């Protein structure tokens, strides 16, 4: 994992981590780590969606039962592809993973801009000039203000 955020205490006691795969478009903005190894909180942008990621460790005292769950905004539920509770190795808590898949087809609306190189093309300039003259000829009237005519052009 290219990016890891963690909070650790001492050897084999406490500790949390958040690992983010290198292919995931995540930009962290703030990280808060507990020096006692109880939590790590990272805020940032995940595929242009503001998120707060937190990993919290709570001791299980005398019971070996741990509570492992994800708290997630309901708007992100359709993006969840898989959750996994993995094997415990030398610890009293297990690694968990959450796979979120944002649609890659979602694009920001584009702003149209004139290709200014067309202005040096004489044929293009003639074509546009004739189209403007024709538009004004067919749409000019006393009931339409010059401002409205210009805006519709």
Coordinates of C-alpha atoms in Angstrom, one line a residue:
X1 CA 0.0 0.0 0.0
X2 CA 1.4 3.3 -1.0
X3 CA -0.4 5.3 1.7
X4 CA -0.7 4.2 5.3
X5 CA -2.0 6.0 8.3
X6 CA -1.4 4.4 11.7
X7 CA -1.4 4.8 15.4
X8 CA 0.7 2.3 17.4
X9 CA 1.6 1.9 21.0
X10 CA 4.1 -0.8 21.8
X11 CA 5.0 -4.3 20.7
X12 CA 1.8 -6.4 20.3
X13 CA -0.4 -4.0 22.2
X14 CA -3.0 -1.8 20.7
X15 CA -2.6 -0.1 17.4
X16 CA -4.8 0.8 14.4
X17 CA -4.1 1.5 10.7
X18 CA -5.8 2.7 7.6
X19 CA -4.2 1.4 4.3
X20 CA -5.1 2.9 1.0
X21 CA -4.1 1.2 -2.3
X22 CA -1.9 3.2 -4.6
X23 CA -4.5 3.1 -7.4
X24 CA -7.1 4.7 -5.2
X25 CA -7.5 8.5 -5.9
X26 CA -7.3 9.7 -2.3
X27 CA -6.0 13.1 -1.1
X28 CA -5.6 13.4 2.6
X29 CA -6.2 16.8 4.3
X30 CA -5.8 16.0 8.0
X31 CA -4.6 13.1 10.1
X32 CA -5.2 12.6 13.9
X33 CA -3.4 9.8 15.6
X34 CA -3.7 8.7 19.2
X35 CA -0.3 8.3 20.9
X36 CA -1.8 5.4 22.9
X37 CA -2.6 3.5 19.8
X38 CA -6.4 3.6 20.2
X39 CA -7.4 5.4 17.0
X40 CA -6.3 7.1 13.7
X41 CA -8.6 9.5 11.9
X42 CA -7.9 10.7 8.3
X43 CA -10.1 13.2 6.5
X44 CA -9.7 13.9 2.8
X45 CA -11.1 13.4 -0.6
X46 CA -11.8 9.9 -2.1
X47 CA -12.5 10.1 -5.8
X48 CA -13.5 13.8 -5.3
X49 CA -15.9 12.7 -2.5
X50 CA -15.2 14.2 0.9
X51 CA -14.7 11.5 3.5
X52 CA -13.6 10.9 7.1
X53 CA -11.9 7.5 7.6
X54 CA -11.3 6.3 11.2
X55 CA -9.9 3.1 12.6
X56 CA -10.6 2.6 16.3
X57 CA -9.2 0.0 18.7
X58 CA -11.1 -0.8 21.9
X59 CA -9.8 -3.5 24.3
X60 CA -11.9 -6.6 24.6
X61 CA -11.1 -7.0 28.4
X62 CA -11.8 -10.5 29.5
X63 CA -13.9 -11.5 26.5
X64 CA -12.4 -12.4 23.2
X65 CA -15.3 -10.9 21.4
X66 CA -14.6 -7.8 19.4
X67 CA -16.9 -5.4 17.6
X68 CA -15.7 -4.8 14.1
X69 CA -17.9 -2.8 11.8
X70 CA -18.0 0.0 9.3
X71 CA -20.0 3.2 9.7
X72 CA -20.7 4.6 6.3
X73 CA -23.0 7.3 4.9
X74 CA -26.0 5.9 3.2
X75 CA -25.2 7.7 0.0
X76 CA -22.1 5.6 -0.3
X77 CA -23.8 2.2 0.2
X78 CA -24.3 1.6 -3.6
X79 CA -20.5 2.0 -4.1
X80 CA -19.6 -0.8 -1.6
X81 CA -18.5 -3.9 -3.5
X82 CA -17.1 -6.1 -0.7
X83 CA -16.3 -6.1 3.0
X84 CA -14.0 -8.7 4.5
X85 CA -13.1 -9.9 8.0
X86 CA -9.7 -11.6 7.8
X87 CA -7.8 -14.0 9.9
X88 CA -6.4 -13.0 13.3
X89 CA -2.6 -13.4 13.5
X90 CA -0.8 -12.7 16.8
X91 CA -3.4 -10.2 18.0
X92 CA -6.8 -9.9 19.7
X93 CA -8.4 -8.1 16.7
X94 CA -8.7 -8.9 13.0
X95 CA -7.9 -6.8 10.0
X96 CA -11.0 -5.8 8.1
X97 CA -11.3 -4.4 4.6
X98 CA -13.9 -2.4 2.7
X99 CA -13.8 -2.3 -1.1
X100 CA -15.5 0.8 -2.5
X101 CA -15.9 1.2 -6.3
X102 CA -16.8 4.6 -7.5
X103 CA -18.2 4.8 -11.1
X104 CA -15.4 5.8 -13.4
X105 CA -18.0 7.0 -15.9
X106 CA -19.0 9.9 -13.8
X107 CA -17.4 13.0 -15.4
X108 CA -17.6 16.6 -14.6
X109 CA -19.7 18.7 -17.0
X110 CA -17.4 20.3 -19.6
X111 CA -17.4 23.9 -20.4
X112 CA -17.5 24.6 -24.1
X113 CA -14.7 26.8 -25.4
X114 CA -14.1 28.1 -28.9
X115 CA -11.1 26.5 -30.6
X116 CA -9.4 29.9 -31.4
X117 CA -7.3 28.3 -34.2
X118 CA -10.5 28.3 -36.2
X119 CA -10.4 32.1 -36.3
X120 CA -7.4 32.0 -38.7
X121 CA -9.3 29.7 -41.1
X122 CA -10.9 32.0 -43.8
X123 CA -13.5 29.4 -44.9
X124 CA -14.7 29.0 -41.3
X125 CA -14.9 32.8 -40.7
X126 CA -16.9 33.2 -44.0
X127 CA -19.3 30.3 -43.0
X128 CA -19.9 31.8 -39.5
X129 CA -20.4 35.3 -40.9
X130 CA -23.0 34.1 -43.3
X131 CA -24.7 32.0 -40.6
X132 CA -24.9 35.1 -38.3
X133 CA -26.3 37.3 -41.1
X134 CA -28.9 34.6 -42.0
X135 CA -29.9 34.3 -38.3
X136 CA -30.4 38.0 -37.9
X137 CA -32.3 38.3 -41.2
X138 CA -34.9 35.6 -40.1
X139 CA -35.2 36.6 -36.4
X140 CA -35.0 40.4 -36.3
X141 CA -38.4 42.1 -35.6
X142 CA -39.8 45.1 -33.8
X143 CA -41.2 42.7 -31.0
X144 CA -37.7 41.4 -30.2
X145 CA -35.2 43.6 -28.4
X146 CA -31.6 43.8 -29.8
X147 CA -30.4 42.3 -26.5
X148 CA -32.7 39.3 -26.8
X149 CA -31.7 38.8 -30.4
X150 CA -28.0 38.9 -29.4
X151 CA -28.5 36.5 -26.5
X152 CA -30.3 33.9 -28.7
X153 CA -27.6 34.2 -31.3

